[in-house]
CSV table of C-alpha atoms in Angstrom, one decimal:
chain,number,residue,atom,x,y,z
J,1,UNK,CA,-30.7,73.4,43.4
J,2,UNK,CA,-34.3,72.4,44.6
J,3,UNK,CA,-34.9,71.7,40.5
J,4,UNK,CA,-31.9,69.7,40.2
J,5,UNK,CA,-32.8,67.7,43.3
J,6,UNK,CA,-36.6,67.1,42.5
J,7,UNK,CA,-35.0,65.7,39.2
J,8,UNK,CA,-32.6,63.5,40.6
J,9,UNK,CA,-35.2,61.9,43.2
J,10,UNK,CA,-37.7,61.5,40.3
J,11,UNK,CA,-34.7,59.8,38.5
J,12,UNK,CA,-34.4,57.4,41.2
J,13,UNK,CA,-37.7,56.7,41.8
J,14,UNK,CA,-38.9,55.7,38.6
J,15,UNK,CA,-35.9,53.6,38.5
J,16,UNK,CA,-36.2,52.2,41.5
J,17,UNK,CA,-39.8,50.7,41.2
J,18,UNK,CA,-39.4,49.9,37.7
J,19,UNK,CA,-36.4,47.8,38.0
J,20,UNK,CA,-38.8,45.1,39.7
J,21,UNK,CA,-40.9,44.6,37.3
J,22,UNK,CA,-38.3,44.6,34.5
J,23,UNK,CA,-35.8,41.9,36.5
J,24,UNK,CA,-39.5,39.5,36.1
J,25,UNK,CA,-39.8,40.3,32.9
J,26,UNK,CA,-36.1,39.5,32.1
J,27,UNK,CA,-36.5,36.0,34.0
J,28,UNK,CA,-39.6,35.3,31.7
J,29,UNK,CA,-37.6,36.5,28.0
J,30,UNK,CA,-34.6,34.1,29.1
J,31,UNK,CA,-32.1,37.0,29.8
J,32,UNK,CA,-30.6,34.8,32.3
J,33,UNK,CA,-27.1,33.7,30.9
J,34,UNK,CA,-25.0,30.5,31.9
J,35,UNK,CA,-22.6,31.1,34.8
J,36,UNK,CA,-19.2,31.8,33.0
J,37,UNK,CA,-15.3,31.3,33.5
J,38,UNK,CA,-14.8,34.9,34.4
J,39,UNK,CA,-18.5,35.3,36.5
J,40,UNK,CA,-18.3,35.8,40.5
J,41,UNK,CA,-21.6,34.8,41.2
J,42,UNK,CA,-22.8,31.8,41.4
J,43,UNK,CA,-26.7,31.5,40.6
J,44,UNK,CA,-27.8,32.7,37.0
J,45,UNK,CA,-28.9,36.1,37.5
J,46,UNK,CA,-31.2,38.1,35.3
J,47,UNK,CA,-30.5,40.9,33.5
J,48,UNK,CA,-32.0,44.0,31.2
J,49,UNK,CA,-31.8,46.5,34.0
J,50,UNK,CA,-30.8,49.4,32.1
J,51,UNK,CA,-34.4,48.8,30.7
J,52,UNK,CA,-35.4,50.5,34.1
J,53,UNK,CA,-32.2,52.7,34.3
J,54,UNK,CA,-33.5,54.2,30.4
J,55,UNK,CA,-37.1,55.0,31.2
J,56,UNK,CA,-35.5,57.0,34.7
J,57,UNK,CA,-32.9,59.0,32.4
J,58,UNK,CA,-36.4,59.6,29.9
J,59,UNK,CA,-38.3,60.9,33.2
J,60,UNK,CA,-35.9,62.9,34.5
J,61,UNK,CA,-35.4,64.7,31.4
J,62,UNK,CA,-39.4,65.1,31.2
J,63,UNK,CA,-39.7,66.6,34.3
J,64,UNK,CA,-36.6,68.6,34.1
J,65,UNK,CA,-38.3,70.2,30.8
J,66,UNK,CA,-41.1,71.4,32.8
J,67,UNK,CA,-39.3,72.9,35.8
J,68,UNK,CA,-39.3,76.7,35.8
J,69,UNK,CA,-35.6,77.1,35.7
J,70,UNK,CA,-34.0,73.8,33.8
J,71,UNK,CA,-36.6,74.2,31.0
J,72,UNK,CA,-34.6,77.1,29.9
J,73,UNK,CA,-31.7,74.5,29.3
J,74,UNK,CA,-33.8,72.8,26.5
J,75,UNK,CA,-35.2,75.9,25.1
J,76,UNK,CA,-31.1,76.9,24.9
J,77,UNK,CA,-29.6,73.9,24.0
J,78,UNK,CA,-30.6,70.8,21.7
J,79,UNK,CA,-28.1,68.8,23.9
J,80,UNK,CA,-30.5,66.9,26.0
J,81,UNK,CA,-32.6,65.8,22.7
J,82,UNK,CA,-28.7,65.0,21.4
J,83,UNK,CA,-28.3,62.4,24.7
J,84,UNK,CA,-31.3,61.3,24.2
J,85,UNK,CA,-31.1,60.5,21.2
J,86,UNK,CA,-27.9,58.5,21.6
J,87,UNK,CA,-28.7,57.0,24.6
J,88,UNK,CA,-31.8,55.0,22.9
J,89,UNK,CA,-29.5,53.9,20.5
J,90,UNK,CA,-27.2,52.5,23.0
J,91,UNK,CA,-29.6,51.6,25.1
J,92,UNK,CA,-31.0,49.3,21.6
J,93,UNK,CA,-27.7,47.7,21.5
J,94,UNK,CA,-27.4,46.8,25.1
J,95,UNK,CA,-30.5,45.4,25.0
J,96,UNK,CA,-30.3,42.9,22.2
J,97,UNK,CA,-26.9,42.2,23.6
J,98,UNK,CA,-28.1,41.2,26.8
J,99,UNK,CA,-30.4,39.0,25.5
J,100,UNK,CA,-28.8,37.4,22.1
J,101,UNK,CA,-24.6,38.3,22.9
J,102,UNK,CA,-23.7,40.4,19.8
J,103,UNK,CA,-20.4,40.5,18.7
J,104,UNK,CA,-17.9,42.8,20.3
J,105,UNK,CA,-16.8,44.6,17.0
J,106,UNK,CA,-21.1,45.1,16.8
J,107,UNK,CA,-21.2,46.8,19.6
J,108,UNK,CA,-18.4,49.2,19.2
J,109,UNK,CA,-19.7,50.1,16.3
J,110,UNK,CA,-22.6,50.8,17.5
J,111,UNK,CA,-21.0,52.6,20.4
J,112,UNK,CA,-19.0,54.7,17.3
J,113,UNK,CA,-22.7,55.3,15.4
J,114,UNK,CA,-24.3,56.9,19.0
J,115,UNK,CA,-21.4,59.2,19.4
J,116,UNK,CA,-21.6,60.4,15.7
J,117,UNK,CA,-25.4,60.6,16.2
J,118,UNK,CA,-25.1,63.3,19.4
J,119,UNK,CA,-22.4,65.0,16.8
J,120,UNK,CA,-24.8,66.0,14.3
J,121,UNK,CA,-27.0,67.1,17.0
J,122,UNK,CA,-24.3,69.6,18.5
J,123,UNK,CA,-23.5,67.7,21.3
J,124,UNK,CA,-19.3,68.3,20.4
J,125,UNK,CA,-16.3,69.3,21.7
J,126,UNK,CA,-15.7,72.4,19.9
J,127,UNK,CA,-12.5,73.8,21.5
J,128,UNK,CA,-9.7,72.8,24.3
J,129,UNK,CA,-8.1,74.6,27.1
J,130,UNK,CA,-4.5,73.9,26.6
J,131,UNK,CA,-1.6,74.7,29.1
J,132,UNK,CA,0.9,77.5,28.0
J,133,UNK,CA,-1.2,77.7,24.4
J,134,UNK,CA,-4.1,78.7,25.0
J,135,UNK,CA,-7.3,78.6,24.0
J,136,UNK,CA,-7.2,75.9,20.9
J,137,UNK,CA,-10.4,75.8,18.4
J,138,UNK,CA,-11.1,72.5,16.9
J,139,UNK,CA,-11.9,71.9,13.0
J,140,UNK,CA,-15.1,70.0,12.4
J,141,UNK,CA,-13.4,66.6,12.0
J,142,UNK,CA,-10.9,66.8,14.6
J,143,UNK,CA,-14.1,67.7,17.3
J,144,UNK,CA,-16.0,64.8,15.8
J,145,UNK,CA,-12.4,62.3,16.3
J,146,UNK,CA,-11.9,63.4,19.7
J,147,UNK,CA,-15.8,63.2,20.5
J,148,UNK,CA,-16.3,59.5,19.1
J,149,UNK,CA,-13.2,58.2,21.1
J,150,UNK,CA,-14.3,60.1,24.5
J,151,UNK,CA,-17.4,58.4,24.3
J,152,UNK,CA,-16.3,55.1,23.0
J,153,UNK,CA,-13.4,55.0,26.0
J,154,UNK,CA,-15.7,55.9,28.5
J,155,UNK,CA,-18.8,53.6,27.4
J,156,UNK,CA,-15.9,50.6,27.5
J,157,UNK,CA,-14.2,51.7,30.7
J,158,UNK,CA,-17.7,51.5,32.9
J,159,UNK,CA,-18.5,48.0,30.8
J,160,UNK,CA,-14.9,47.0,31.7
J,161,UNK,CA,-15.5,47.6,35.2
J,162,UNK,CA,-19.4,46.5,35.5
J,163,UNK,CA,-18.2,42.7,37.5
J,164,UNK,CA,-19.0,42.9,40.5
J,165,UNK,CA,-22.3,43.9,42.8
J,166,UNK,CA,-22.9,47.3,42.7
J,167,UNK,CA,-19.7,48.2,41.7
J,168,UNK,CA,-20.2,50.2,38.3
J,169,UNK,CA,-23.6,52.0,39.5
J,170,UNK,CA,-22.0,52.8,42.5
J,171,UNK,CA,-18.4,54.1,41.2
J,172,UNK,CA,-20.5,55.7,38.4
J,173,UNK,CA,-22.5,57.8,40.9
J,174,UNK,CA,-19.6,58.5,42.9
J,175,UNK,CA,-18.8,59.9,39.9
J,176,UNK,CA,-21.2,61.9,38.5
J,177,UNK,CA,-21.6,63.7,42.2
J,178,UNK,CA,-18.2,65.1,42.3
J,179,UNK,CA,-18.9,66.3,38.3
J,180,UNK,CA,-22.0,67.9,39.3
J,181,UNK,CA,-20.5,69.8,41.9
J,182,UNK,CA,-18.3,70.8,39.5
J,183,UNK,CA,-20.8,71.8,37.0
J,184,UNK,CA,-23.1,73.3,39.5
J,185,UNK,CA,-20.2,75.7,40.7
J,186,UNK,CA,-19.3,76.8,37.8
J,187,UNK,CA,-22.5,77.4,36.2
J,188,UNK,CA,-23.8,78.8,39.5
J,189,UNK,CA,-20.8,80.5,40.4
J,190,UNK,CA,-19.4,82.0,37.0
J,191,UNK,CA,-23.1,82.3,35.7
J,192,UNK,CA,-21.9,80.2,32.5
J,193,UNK,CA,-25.4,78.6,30.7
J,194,UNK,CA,-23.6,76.7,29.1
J,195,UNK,CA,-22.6,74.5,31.9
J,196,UNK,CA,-26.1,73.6,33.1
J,197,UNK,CA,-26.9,70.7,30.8
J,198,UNK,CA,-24.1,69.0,31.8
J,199,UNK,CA,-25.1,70.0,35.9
J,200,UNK,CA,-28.7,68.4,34.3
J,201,UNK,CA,-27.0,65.2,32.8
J,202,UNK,CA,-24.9,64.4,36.1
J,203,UNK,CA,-28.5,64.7,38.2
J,204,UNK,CA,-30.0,62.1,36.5
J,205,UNK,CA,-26.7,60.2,35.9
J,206,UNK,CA,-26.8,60.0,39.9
J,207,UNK,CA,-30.9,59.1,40.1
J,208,UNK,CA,-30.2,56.5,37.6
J,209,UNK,CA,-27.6,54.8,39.9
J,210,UNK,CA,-29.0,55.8,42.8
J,211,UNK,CA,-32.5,54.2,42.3
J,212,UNK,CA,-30.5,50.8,40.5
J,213,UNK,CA,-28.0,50.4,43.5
J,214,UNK,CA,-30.5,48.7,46.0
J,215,UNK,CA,-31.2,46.1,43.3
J,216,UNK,CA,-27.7,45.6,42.7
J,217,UNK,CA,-26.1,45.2,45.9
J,218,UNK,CA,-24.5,42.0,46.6
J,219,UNK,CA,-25.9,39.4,46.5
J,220,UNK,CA,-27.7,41.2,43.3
J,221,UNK,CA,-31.4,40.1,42.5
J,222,UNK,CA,-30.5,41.7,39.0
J,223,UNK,CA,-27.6,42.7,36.6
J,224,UNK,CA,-27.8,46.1,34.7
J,225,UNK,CA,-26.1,44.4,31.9
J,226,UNK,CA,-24.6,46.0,28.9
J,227,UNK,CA,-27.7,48.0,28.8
J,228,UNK,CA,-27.4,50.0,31.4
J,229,UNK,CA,-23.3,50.1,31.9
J,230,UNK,CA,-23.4,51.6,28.0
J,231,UNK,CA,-26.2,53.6,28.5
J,232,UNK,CA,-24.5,55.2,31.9
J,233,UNK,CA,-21.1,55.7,30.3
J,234,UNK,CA,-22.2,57.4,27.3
J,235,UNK,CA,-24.5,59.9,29.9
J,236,UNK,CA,-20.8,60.3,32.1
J,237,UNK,CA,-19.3,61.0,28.6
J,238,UNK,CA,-22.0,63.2,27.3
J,239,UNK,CA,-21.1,65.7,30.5
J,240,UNK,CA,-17.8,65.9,30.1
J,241,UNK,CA,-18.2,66.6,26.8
J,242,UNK,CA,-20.3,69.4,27.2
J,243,UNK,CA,-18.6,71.5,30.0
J,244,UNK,CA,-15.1,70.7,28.3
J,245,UNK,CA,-15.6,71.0,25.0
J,246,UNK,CA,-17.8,74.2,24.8
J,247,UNK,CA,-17.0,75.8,28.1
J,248,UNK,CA,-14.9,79.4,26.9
J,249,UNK,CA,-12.3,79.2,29.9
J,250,UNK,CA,-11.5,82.6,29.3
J,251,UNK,CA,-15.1,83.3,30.3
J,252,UNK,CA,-14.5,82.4,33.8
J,253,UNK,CA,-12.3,85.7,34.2
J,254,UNK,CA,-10.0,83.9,36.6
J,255,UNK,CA,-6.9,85.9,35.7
J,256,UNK,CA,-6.7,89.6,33.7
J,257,UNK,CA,-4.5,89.1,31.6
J,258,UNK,CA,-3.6,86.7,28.2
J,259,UNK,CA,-5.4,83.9,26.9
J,260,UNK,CA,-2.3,81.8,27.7
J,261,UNK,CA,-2.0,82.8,31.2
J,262,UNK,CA,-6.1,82.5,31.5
J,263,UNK,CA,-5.8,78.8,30.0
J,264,UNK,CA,-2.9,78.5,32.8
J,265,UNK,CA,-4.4,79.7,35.6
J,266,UNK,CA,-7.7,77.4,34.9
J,267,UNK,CA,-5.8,74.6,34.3
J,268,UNK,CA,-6.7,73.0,37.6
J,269,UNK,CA,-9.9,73.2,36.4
J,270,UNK,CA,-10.2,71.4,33.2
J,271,UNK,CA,-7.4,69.1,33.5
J,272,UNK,CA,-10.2,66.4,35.5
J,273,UNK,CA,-12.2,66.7,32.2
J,274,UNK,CA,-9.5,65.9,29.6
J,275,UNK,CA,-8.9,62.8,28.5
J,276,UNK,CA,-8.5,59.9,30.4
J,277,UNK,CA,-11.7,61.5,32.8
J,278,UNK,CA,-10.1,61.6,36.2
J,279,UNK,CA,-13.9,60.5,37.4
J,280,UNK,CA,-13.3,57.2,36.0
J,281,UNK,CA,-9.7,56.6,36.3
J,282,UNK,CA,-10.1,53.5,38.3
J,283,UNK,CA,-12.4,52.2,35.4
J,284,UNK,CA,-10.3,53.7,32.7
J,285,UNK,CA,-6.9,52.1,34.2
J,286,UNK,CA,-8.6,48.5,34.5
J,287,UNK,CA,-9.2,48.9,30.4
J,288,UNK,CA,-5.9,49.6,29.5
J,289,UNK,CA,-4.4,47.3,31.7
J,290,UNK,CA,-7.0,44.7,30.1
J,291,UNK,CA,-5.6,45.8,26.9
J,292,UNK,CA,-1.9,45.7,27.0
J,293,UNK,CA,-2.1,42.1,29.3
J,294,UNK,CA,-4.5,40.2,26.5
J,295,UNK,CA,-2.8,41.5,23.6
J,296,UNK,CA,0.6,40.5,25.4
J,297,UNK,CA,-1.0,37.4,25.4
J,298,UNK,CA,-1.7,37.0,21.8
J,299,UNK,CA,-5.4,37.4,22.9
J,300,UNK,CA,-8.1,39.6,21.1
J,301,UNK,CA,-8.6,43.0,23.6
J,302,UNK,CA,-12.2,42.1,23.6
J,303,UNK,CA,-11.8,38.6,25.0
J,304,UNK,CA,-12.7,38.3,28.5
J,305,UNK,CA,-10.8,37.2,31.4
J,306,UNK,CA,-10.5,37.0,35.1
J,307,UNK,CA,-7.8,39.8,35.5
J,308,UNK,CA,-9.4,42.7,36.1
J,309,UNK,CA,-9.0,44.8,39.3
J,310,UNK,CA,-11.8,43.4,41.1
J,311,UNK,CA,-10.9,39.9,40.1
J,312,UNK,CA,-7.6,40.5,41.6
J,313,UNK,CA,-8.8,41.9,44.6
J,314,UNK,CA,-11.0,38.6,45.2
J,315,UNK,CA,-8.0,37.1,44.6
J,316,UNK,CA,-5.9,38.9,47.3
J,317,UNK,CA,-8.3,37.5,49.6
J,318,UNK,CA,-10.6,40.3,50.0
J,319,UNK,CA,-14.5,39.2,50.5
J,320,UNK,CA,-17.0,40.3,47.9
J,321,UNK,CA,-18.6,43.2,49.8
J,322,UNK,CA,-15.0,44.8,50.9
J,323,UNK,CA,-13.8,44.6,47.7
J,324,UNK,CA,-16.7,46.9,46.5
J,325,UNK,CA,-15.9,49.2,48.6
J,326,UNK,CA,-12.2,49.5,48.1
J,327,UNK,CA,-12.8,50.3,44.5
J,328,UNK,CA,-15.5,53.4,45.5
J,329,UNK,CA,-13.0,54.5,48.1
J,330,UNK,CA,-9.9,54.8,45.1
J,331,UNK,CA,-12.6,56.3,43.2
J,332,UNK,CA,-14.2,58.8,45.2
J,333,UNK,CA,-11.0,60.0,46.2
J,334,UNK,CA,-9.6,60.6,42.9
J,335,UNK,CA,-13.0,62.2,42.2
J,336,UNK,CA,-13.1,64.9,45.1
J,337,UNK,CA,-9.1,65.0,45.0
J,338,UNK,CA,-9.3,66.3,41.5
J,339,UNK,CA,-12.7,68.3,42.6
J,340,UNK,CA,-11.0,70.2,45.6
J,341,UNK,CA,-7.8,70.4,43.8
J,342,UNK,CA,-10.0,72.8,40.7
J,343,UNK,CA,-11.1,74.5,43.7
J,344,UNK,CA,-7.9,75.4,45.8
J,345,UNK,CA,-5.1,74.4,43.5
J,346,UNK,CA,-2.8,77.0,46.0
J,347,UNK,CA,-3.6,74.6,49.4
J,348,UNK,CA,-1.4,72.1,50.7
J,349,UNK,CA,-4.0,70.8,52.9
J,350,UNK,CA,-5.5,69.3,50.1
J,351,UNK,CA,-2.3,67.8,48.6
J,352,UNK,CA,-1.7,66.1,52.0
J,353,UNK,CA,-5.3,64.8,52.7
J,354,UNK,CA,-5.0,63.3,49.5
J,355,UNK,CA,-1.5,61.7,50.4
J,356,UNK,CA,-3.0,60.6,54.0
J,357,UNK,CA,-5.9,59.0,52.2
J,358,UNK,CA,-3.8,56.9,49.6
J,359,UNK,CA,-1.7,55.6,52.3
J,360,UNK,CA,-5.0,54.4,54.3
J,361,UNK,CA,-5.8,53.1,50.9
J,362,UNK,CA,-2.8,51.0,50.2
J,363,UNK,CA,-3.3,49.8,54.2
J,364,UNK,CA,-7.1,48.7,53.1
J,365,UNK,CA,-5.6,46.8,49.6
J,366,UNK,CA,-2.9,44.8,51.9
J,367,UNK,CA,-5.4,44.2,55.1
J,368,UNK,CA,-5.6,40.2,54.0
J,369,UNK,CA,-1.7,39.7,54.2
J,370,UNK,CA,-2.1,40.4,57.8
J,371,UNK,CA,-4.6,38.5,59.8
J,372,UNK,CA,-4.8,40.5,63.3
J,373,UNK,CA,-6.1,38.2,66.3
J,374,UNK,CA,-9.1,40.0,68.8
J,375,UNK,CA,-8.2,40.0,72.6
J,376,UNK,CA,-9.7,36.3,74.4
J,377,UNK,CA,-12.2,38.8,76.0
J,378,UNK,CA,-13.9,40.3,72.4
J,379,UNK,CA,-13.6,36.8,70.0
J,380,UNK,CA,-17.6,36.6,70.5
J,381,UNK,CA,-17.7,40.1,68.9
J,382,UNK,CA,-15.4,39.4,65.5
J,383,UNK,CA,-15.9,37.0,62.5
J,384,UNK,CA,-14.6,33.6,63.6
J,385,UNK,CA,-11.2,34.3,61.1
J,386,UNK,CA,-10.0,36.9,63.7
J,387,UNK,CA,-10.2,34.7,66.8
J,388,UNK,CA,-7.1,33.2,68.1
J,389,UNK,CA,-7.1,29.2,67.4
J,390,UNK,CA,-7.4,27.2,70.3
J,391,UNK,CA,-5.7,24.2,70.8
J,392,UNK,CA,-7.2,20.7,69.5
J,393,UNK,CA,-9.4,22.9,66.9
J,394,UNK,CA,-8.9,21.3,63.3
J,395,UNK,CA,-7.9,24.2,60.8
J,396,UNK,CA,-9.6,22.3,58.3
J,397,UNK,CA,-12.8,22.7,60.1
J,398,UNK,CA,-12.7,26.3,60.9
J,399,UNK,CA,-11.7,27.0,56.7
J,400,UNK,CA,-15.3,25.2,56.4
J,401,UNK,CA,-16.6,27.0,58.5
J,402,UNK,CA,-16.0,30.3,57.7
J,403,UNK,CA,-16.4,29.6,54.4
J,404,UNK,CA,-20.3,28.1,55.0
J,405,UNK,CA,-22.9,30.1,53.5
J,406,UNK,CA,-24.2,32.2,56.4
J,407,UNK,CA,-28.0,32.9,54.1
J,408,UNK,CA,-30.8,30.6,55.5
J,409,UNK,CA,-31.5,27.9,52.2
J,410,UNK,CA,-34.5,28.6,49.7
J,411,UNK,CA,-36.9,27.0,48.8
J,412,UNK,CA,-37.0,26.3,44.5
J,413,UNK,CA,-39.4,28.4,43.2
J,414,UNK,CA,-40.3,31.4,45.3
J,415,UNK,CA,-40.3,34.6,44.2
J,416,UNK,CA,-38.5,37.3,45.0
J,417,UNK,CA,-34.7,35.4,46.1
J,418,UNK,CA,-31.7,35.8,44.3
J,419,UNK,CA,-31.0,34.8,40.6
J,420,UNK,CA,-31.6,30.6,39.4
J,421,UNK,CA,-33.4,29.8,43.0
J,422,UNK,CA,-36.6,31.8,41.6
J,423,UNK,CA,-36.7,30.1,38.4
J,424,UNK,CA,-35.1,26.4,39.2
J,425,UNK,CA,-33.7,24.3,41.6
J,426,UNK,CA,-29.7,25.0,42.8
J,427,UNK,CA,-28.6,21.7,41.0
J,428,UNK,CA,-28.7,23.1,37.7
J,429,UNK,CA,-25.9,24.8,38.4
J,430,UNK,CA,-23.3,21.8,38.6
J,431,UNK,CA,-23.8,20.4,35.3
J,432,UNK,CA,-23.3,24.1,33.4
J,433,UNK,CA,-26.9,23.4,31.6
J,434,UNK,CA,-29.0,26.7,31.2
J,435,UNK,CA,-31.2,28.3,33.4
J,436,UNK,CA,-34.7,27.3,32.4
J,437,UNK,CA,-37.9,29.2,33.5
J,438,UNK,CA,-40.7,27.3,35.5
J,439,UNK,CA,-43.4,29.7,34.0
């Protein structure tokens, strides 16, 4: 655990300081696109920071390979030098995406070509653990299918969800923490090697959003663009792939007896793993609900709108900041739902936590239809929408001002402020003109 730790923190680290420098050196290439239609924020923002989030995932694998313990996993396995492998190429894609928009059919091919590229290097699903069946082996092509669309539906659902600050890195690494205590247990528990390079990918799948997040947090100084929500899809992807696909379930000895009834009893298990990932079932519902309503439409399912989940949570009337954390509340308890669930599939406690926890959910989605009013005696305490409204107060004026920008103003052209402010003055952003750099 110490290994895996040390890893993780030198995942975050290197991303952390590097993701400075790269957000500079995004302002100075131009990767600052025009505020658009379907955009939240409201000052040109740079991006490139899965520049950053790459060169953490390449030091956390370089440190990993000289631990004591995790170097084993390489020596083992060629699956980190498959991930890696894909992740560069993804990482390529997102980057010249980022800076020149590629076209969406482009890019999911190249999404198709990574996946097929961590194939050949054995990174597969090989088998599945199928209810009242058994354990089911997969021909070469039909590994290869299923592998090329978990990665390709996972890569899309985290870029789906990637519109908001901080809300992919941080649904992402609520993510990857509940799958690593799932990997950790049963490669620690079970003593199954084959489940520690995914326990190694989910580490620095956590560093990598981890050491972004503080960057990212609203108002965001930077944007991890397409190159960094493809990169950290496919590195979600590539773990489930590798404790699903070539994890023997029968190997866990849960239940003496058939393969059938083995498959059976673990089904609690593996069921999070199969497709659509309960990890990123938030994410992976918002891209099939993205589908079905542009295609209803008439609409290409790659052409962006404003109805996604978080769109339509602004839209309820939830501020940017709450909104975030509705969607890693839904998500983290799905996550550790399904997590405690593959523990203790026998308790009820756990069915009705998770029931309690929905409800206070649906309570948190419908707060803004109900507008509660603080005692006369604690109004100074509250934001000035929860006070009651005196008499001979315009309305009108207390809309403005709750609605005023509470952030002292900039000054054009210092560093270190959010977005268009470092590069040009505030004005530019009336007349839709693009961002220009004062260097």
């Amino acid at each position: 655990m110490r290994e895996y730790l040390l890893t993780l923190c030198v995942t975050a680290a290197v991303t952390y300081l590097l993701t400075g420098p790269v957000r500079k050196f995004a302002i100075v290439a131009g990767a600052m696109p025009e505020i658009r239609a379907r955009d939240v924020h409201r000052e040109p923002t740079p991006r490139l920071g899965g520049i950053a989030m790459f060169f953490g995932l390449c030091a956390g694998l370089l440190v990993a390979d000289h631990l004591t313990n995790l170097s084993e996993v390489f020596e083992n396995s060629n699956e980190p030098r498959a991930l890696l492998s894909g992740a560069a190429l993804i990482w390529l894609i997102g980057v010249l995406d980022d800076k020149f928009e590629i076209d969406a059919l482009i890019k999911l091919g190249g999404q198709m070509i990574a996946a097929g590229v961590m194939v050949m290097q054995g990174l597969t699903i090989l088998w599945l653990p199928i209810p009242f069946v058994g354990n089911v082996a997969l021909t070469q092509w039909q590994g290869t299918l299923l592998t090329v669309a978990l990665v390709v539906i996972t890569i899309n659902a985290v870029n789906f969800v990637d519109g908001l600050d901080g809300l992919a890195s941080g649904m992402v690494c609520i993510a990857a923490a509940a799958f690593f205590l799932y990997a950790y247990r049963i490669w620690y528990s079970y003593g199954i090697e084959a489940a520690a390079p995914a326990t190694l990918f989910s580490a620095i799948l956590m560093g990598m959003c981890l050491g972004f997040l503080p960057h990212n947090m609203h108002p965001a100084r930077i944007f991890m663009g397409d190159s960094g929500s493809m990169l950290i899809g496919l590195v979600l992807a590539a773990g489930a792939i590798s404790i699903t696909g070539q994890v023997d379930p029968d190997a866990l000895q849960l239940f003496v007896g058939s393969e059938k009834a083995a498959v059976h009893q673990t089904v609690p298990v593996y069921i999070p793993l199969l497709l659509p990932l309960t990890i990123i079932a938030v994410p992976a519902a918002d891209l099939v609900l993205a589908i079905v309503r542009r295609t209803w439409r008439g609409q290409s399912p790659f052409a962006a709108d404003r109805g996604h989940l978080h769109h339509r949570l602004l839209e309820i009337g939830h501020s940017h900041s709450r909104a975030v954390l509705i969607m890693y509340f839904w998500s983290a308890l799905i996550a550790f739902g399904a997590l405690s669930y593959s523990v203790n599939s026998a308790s009820m406690w756990i069915v009705l936590g998770i029931v309690f926890l929905s409800a206070i959910g649906l309570l948190l989605l419908l707060l803004p239809r109900f507008t509660p009013r603080a005692p006369r005696w604690a109004e100074h305490l509250v934001p000035p929408r929860y006070r009651r409204r005196r008499a001979g107060v315009d309305p009108v004026a207390v809309l403005a001002e709750e609605e005023r920008d509470p952030r002292p103003p900039v000054v054009t052209g210092v560093s270190g402020v959010n977005g268009a402010t470092a590069v040009g003055p505030r004005s530019r952003l009336l007349d839709g003109r693009k961002a220009e750099s004062s260097r």
